[in-house]
mmCIF file of C-alpha atoms and ligand atoms in Angstrom:
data_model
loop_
_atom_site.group_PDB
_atom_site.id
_atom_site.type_symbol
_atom_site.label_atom_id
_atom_site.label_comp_id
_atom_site.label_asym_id
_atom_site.label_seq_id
_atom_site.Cartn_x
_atom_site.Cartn_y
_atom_site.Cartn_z
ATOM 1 C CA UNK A 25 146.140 141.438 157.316
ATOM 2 C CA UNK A 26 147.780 141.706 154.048
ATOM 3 C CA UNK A 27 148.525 145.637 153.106
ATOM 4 C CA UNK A 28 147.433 147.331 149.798
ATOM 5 C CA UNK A 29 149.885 148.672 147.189
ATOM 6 C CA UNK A 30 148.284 150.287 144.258
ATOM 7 C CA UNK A 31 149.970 151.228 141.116
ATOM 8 C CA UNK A 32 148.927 154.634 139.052
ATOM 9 C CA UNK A 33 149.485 154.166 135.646
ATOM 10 C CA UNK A 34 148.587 157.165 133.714
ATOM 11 C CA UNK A 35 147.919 156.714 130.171
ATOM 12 C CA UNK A 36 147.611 158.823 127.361
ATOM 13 C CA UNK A 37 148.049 157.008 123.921
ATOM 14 C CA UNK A 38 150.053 154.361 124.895
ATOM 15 C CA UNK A 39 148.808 151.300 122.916
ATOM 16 C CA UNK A 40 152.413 150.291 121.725
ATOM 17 C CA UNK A 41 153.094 149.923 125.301
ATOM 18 C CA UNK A 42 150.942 148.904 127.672
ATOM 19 C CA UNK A 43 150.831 145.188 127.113
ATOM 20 C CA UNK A 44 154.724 145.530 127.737
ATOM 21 C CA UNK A 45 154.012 147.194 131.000
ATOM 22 C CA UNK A 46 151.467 145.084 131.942
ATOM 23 C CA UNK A 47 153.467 142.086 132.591
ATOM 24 C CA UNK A 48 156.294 143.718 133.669
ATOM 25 C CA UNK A 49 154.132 144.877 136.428
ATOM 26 C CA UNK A 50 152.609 141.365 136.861
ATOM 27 C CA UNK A 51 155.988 140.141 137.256
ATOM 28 C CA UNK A 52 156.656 142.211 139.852
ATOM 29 C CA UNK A 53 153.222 141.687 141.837
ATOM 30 C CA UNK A 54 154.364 138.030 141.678
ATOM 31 C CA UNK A 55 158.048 138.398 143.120
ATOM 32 C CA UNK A 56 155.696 140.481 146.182
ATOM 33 C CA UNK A 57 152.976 138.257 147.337
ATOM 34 C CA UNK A 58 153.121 139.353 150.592
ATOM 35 C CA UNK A 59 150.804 142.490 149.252
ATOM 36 C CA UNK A 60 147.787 142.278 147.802
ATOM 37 C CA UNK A 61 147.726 144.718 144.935
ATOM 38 C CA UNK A 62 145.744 146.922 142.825
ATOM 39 C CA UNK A 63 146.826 148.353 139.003
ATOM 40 C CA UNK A 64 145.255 151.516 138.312
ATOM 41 C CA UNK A 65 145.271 152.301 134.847
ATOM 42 C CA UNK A 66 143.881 156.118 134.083
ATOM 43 C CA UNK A 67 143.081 156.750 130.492
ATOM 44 C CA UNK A 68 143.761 160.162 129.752
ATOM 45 C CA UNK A 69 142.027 160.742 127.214
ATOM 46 C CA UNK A 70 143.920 158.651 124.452
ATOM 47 C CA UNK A 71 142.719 158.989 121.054
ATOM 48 C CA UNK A 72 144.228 155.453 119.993
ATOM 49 C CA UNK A 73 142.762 152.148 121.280
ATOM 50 C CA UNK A 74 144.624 152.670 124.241
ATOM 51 C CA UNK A 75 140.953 152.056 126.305
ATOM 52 C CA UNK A 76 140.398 148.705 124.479
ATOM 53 C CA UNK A 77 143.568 147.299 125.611
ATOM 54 C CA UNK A 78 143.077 148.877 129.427
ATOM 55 C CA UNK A 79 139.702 147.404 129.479
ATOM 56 C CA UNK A 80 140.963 143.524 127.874
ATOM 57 C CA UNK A 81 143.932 143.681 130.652
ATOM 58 C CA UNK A 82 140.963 144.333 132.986
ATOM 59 C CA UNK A 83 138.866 141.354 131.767
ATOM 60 C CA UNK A 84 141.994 139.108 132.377
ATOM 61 C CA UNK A 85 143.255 140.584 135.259
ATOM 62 C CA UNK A 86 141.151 141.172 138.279
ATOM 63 C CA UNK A 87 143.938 142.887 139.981
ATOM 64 C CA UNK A 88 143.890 145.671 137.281
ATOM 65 C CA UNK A 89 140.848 148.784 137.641
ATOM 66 C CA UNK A 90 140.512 152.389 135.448
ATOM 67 C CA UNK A 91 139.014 155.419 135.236
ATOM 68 C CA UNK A 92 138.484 156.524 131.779
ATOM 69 C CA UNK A 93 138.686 160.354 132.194
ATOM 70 C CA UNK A 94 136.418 162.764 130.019
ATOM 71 C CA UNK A 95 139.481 163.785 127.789
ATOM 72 C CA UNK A 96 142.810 164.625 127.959
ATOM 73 C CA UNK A 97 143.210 166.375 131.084
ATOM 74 C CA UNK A 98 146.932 165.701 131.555
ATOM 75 C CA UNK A 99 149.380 163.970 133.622
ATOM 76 C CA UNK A 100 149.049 165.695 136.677
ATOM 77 C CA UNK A 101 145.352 165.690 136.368
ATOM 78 C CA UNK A 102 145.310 162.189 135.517
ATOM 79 C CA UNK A 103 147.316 161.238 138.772
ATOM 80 C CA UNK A 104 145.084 162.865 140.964
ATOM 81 C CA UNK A 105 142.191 160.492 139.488
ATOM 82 C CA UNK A 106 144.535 157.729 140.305
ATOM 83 C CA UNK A 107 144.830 158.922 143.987
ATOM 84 C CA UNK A 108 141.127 159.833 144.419
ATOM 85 C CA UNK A 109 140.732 155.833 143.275
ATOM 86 C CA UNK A 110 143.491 154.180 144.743
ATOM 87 C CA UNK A 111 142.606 151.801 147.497
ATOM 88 C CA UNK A 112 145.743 151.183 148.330
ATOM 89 C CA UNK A 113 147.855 151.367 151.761
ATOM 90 C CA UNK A 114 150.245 153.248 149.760
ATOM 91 C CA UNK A 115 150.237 154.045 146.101
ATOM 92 C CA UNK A 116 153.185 153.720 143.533
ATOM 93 C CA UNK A 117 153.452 156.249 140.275
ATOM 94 C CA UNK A 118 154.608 154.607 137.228
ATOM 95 C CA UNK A 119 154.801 156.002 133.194
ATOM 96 C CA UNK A 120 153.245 153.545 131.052
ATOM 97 C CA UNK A 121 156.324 153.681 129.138
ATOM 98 C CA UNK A 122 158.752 151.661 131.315
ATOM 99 C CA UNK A 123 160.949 154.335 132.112
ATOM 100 C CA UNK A 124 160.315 153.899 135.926
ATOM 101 C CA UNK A 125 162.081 150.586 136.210
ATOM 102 C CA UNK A 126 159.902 148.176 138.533
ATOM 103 C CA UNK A 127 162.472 146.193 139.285
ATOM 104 C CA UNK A 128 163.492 149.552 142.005
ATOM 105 C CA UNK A 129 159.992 149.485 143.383
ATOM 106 C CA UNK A 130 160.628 146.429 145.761
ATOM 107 C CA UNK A 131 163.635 148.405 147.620
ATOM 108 C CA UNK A 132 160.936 150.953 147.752
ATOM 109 C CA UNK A 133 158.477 149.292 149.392
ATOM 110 C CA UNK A 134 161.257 148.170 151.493
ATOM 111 C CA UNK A 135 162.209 151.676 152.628
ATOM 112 C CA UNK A 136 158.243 151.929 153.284
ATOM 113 C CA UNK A 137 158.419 149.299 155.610
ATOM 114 C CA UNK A 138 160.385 151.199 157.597
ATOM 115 C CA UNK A 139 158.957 153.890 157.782
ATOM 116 C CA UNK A 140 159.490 156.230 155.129
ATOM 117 C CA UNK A 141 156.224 158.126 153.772
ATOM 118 C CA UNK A 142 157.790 159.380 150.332
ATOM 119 C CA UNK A 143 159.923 156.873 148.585
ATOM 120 C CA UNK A 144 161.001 158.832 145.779
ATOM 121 C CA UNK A 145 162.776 157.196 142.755
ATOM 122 C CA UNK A 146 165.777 159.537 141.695
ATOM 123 C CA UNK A 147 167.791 158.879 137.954
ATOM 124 C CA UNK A 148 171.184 158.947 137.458
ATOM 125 C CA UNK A 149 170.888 158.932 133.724
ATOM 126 C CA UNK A 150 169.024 161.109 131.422
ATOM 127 C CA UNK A 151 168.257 159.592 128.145
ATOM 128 C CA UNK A 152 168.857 161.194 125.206
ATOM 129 C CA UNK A 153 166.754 164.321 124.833
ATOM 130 C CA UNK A 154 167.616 167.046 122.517
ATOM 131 C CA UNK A 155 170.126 169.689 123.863
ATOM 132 C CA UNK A 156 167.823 172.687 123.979
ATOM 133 C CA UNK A 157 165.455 170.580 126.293
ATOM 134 C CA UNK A 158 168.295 169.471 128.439
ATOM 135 C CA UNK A 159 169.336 173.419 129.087
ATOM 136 C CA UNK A 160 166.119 174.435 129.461
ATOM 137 C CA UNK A 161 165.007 172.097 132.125
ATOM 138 C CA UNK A 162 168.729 172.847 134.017
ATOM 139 C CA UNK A 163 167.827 176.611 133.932
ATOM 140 C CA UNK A 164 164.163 176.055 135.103
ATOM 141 C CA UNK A 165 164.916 174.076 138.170
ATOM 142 C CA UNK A 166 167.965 176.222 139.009
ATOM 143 C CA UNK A 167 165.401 179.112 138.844
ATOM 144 C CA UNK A 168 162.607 177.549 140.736
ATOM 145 C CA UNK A 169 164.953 176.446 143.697
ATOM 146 C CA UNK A 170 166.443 180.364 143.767
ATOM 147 C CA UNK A 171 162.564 181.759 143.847
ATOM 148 C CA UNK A 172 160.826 179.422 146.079
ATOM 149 C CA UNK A 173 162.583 177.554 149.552
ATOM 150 C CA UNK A 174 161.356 174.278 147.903
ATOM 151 C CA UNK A 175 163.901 171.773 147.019
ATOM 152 C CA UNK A 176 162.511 170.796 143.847
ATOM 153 C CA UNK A 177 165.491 168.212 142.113
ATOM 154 C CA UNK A 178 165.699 167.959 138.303
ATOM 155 C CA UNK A 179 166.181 163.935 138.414
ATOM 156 C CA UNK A 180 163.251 163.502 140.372
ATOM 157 C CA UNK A 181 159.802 162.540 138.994
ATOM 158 C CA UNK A 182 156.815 161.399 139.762
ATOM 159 C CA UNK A 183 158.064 157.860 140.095
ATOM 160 C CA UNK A 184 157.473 157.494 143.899
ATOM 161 C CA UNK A 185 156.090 155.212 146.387
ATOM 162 C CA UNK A 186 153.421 157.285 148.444
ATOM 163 C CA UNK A 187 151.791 156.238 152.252
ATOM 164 C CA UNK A 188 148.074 156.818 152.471
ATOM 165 C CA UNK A 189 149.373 159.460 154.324
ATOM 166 C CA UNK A 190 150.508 161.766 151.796
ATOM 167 C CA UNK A 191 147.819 160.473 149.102
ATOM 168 C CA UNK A 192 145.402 161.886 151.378
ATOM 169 C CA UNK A 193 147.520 165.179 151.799
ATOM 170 C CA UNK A 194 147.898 165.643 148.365
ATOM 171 C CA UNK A 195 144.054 164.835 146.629
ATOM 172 C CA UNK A 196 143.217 167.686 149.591
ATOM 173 C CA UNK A 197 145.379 170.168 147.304
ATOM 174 C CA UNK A 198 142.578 170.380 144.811
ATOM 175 C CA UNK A 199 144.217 173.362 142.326
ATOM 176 C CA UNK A 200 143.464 173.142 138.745
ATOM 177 C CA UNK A 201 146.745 174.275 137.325
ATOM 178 C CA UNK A 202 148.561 171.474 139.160
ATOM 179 C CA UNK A 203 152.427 171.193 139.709
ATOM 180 C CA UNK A 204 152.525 167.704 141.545
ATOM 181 C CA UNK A 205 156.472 167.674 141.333
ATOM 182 C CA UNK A 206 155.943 170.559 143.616
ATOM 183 C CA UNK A 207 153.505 169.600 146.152
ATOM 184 C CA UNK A 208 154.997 166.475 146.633
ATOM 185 C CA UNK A 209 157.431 168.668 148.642
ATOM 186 C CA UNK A 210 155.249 170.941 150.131
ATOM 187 C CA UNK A 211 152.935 168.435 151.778
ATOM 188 C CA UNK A 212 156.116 167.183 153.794
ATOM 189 C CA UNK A 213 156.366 163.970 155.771
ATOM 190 C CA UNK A 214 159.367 161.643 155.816
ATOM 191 C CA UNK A 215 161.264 161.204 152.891
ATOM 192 C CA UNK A 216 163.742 158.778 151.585
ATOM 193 C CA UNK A 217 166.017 158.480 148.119
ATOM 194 C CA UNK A 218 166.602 155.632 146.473
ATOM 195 C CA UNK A 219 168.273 156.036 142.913
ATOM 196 C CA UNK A 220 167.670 154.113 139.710
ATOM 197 C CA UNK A 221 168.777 154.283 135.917
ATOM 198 C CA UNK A 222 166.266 155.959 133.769
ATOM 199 C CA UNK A 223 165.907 153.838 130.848
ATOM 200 C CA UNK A 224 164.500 155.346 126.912
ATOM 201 C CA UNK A 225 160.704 154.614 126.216
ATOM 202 C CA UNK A 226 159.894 150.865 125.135
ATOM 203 C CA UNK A 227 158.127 152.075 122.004
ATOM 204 C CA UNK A 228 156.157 155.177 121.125
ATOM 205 C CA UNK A 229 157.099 159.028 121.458
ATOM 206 C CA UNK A 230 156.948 161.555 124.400
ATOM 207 C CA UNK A 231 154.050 162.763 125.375
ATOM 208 C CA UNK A 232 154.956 166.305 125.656
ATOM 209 C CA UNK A 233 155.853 168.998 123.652
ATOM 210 C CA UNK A 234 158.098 171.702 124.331
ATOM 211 C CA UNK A 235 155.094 174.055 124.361
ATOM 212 C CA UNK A 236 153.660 171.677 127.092
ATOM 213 C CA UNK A 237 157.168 171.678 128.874
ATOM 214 C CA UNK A 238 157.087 175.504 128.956
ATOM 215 C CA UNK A 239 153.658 175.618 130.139
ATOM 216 C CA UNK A 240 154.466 173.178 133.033
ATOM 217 C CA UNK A 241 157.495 175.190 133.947
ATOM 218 C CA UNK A 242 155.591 178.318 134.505
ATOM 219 C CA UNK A 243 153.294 176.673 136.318
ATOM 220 C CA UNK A 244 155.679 175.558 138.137
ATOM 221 C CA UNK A 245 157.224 178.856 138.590
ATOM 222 C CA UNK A 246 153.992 181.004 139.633
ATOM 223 C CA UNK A 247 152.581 178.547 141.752
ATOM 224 C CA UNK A 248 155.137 178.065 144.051
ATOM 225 C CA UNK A 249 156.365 181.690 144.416
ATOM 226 C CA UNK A 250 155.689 185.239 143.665
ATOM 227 C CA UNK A 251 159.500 186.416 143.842
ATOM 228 C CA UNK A 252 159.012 187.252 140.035
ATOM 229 C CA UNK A 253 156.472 189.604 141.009
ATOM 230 C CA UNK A 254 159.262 191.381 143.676
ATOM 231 C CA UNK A 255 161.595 190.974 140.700
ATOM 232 C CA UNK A 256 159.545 194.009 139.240
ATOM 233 C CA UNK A 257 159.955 196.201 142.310
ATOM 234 C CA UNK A 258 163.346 195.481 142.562
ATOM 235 C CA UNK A 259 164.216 196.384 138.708
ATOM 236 C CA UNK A 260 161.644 199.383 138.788
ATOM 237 C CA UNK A 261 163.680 200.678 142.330
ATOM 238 C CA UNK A 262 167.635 199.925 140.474
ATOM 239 C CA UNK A 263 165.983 202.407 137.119
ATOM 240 C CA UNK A 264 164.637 204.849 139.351
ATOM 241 C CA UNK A 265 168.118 204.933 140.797
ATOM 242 C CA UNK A 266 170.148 205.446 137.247
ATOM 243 C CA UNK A 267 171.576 209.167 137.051
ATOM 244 C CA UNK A 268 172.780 210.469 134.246
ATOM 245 C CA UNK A 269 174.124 213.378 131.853
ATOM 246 C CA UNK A 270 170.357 215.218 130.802
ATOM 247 C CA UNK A 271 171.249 216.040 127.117
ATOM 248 C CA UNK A 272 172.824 213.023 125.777
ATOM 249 C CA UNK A 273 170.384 213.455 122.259
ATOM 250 C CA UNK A 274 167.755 211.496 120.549
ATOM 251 C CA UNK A 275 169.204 207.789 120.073
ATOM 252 C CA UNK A 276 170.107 207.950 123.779
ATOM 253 C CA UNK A 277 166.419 208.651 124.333
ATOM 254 C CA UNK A 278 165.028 206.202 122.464
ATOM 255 C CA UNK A 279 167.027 203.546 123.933
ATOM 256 C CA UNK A 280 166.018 204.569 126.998
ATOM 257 C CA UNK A 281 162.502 204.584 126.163
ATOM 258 C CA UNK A 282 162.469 200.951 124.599
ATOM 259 C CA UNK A 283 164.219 199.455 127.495
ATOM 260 C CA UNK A 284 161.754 200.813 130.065
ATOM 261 C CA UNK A 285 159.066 200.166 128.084
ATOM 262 C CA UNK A 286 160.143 196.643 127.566
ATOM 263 C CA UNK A 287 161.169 196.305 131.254
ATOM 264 C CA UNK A 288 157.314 197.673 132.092
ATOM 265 C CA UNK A 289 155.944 195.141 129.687
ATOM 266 C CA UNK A 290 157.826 192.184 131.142
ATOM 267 C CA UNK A 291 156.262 192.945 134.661
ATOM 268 C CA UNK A 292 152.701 193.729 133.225
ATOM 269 C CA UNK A 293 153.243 190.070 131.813
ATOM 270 C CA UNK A 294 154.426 189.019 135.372
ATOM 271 C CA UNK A 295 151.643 190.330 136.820
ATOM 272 C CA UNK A 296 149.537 189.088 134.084
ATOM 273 C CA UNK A 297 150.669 185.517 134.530
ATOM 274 C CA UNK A 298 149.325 185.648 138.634
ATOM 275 C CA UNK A 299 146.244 187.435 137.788
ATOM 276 C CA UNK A 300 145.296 184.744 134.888
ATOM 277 C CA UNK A 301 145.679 181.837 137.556
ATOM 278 C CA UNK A 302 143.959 183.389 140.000
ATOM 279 C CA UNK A 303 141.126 183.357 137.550
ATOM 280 C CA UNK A 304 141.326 180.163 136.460
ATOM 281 C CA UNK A 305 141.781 179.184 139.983
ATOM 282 C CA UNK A 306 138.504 181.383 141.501
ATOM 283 C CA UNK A 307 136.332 179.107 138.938
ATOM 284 C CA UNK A 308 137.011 176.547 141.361
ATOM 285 C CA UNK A 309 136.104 173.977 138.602
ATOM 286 C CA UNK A 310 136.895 169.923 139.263
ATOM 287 C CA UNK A 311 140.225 169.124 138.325
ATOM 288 C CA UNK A 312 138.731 166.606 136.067
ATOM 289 C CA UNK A 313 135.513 164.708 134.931
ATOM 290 C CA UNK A 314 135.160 160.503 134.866
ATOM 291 C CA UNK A 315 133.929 159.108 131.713
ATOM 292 C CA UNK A 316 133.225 155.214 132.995
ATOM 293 C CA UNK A 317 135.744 153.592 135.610
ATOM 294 C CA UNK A 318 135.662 149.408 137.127
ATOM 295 C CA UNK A 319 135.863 151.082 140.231
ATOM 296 C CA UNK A 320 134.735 153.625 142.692
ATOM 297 C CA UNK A 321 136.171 156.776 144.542
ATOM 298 C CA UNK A 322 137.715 156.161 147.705
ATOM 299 C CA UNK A 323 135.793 158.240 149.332
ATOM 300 C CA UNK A 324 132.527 156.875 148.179
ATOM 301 C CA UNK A 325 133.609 153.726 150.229
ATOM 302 C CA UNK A 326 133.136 155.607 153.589
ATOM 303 C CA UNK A 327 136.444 156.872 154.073
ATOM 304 C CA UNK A 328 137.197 158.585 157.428
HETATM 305 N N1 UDP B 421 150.571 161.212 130.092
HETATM 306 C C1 UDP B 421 149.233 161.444 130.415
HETATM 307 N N2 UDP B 421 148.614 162.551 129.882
HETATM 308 C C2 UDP B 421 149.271 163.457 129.097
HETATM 309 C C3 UDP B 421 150.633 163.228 128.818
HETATM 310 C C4 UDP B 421 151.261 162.104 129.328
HETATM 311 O O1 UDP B 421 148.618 160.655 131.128
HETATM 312 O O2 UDP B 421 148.644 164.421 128.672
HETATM 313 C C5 UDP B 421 151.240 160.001 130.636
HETATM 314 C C6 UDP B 421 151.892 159.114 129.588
HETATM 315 O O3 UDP B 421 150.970 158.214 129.030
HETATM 316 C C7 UDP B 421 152.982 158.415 130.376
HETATM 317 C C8 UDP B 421 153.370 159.468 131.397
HETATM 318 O O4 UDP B 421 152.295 160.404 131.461
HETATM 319 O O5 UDP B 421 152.497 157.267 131.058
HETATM 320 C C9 UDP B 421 154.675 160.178 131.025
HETATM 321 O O6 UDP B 421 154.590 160.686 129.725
HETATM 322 P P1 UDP B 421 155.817 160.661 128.729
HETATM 323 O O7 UDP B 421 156.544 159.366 128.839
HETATM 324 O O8 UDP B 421 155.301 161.020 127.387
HETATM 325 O O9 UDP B 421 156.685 161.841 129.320
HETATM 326 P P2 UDP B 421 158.290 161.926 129.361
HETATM 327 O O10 UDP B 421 158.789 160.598 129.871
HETATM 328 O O11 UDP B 421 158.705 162.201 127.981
HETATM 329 O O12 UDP B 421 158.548 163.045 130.318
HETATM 330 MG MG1 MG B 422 158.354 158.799 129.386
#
């Protein structure tokens, strides 16, 4: 029996583009017909046509389903959906925006065949983002591989060819404030590299913001570790430690004062940071809501 391969597409205001991707993806179904295969678009809440063009692909394309979420949940939200709704034997994560090249995924599907569980795409070329993002995202990942024992890479994405296997795994890790990059690590299983040259968006702007960025980073951070929260015993033990001359006067004292009060508000705001997800995460709410989809749940079809 012909196997499965269905491809996520998350979309969030992507009208200039999808079209493009579209049959760029057909293209590629067609150089593979020894799978059948199933394009899941997920509409992310777009506020442009983006639906309209989802849903006339749809009409001409049987091989092509969505899920037209609520609102704009998010990426990582948004790929969930596609893995609760993917039928497939394995499931491949693309960017509307063509910067995954498809022309990789065959070698991935390749390295699938033998027996590789996580075919992750990794870029050798960053395109042109401004500097201060570039730094940024160096520090974060330096910092997240320091604080947790996961080896989370900076040039890999979400672009990856998944086995049932570990699309199960992962739509079992129901948290709302989701770091997929992450988890994709932590659920394990057999991995495998294969590299490809990131190419610049077809048409239309990033998605995210630098606020958004930030956000995702600290997710990123607090989820996976709580070695910031030792970083507060650790700094609180070194002050505790400091000796010094008693009567050094009143600037000396004021210094003093400001730099433990700012070191005791940076760990309040540590702390705060944990205690704020484990609130959002003790509401336990769905990671998402489904507006209208052409298809069902996976698990609604009897899954094991
Ligand atoms: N995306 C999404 N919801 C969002 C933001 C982005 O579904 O809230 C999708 C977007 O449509 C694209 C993919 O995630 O298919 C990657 O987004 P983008 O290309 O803007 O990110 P970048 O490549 O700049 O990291
Ligand atoms: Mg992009």
């Amino acid at each position: 029996m012909k196997k499965t391969i269905t491809i996520i597409v998350p979309c969030y205001n992507e009208h200039e583009v999808l079209r493009q991707c579209h049959s760029s993806l057909t293209a590629l179904m067609q150089s593979q017909p020894d799978y059948d295969w199933e394009v899941l678009m997920i509409n992310d809440g777009s506020t442009d046509d983006t639906l309209d063009i989802i849903k006339e692909l749809a009409a001409a394309d049987p091989r092509v389903q969505y899920v037209d979420l609520s609102r704009n949940f998010g990426k990582e939200a948004a790929m969930l959906a596609g893995m609760d709704y993917a039928k497939g034997d394995c499931v491949i994560e693309v960017d509307a925006d063509l910067q995954f090249p498809p022309d990789v995924i065959p070698l991935m599907i390749e390295r699938w065949q033998h027996g590789y569980a996580d075919v992750y795409g990794r870029y050798t070329y960053r395109p042109q983002e401004s500097w201060p993002r570039r730094v940024l995202t160096r520090m974060f990942y330096r910092l997240l591989r320091a604080a947790s024992q996961f080896d989370v890479m900076p040039e890999v994405g979400d672009f990856r060819l998944l086995d049932r296997k570990c699309v199960d795994a992962l739509c079992t890790l129901r948290e709302q404030q989701r770091y997929t990059k992450g988890l994709y690590d932590w659920i394990g299983f057999k991995k495998c590299e294969v590299t490809f040259e990131k190419t610049e968006r077809v048409a239309g702007t990033s998605k995210y913001s630098m606020r958004q960025l930030f956000a995702l980073a600290c997710d990123g951070l607090t989820s996976f570790t709580t070695a910031p929260l030792r970083l507060a015993i650790l700094g609180g033990l070194i002050i505790s430690l400091i000796y010094n001359d008693p009567a050094q006067g009143f600037p000396t004292l004021i210094v003093v004062m400001l730099f433990l009060g700012g070191v005791e508000l940076l760990a309040l705001g540590i702390i705060g940071e944990y205690v704020g997800k484990i609130f959002n995460e003790t509401k336990r709410r769905p990671v998402y809501f489904v507006n209208s989809s052409s298809t069902t749940p996976r698990d609604a079809n009897g899954k094991s």
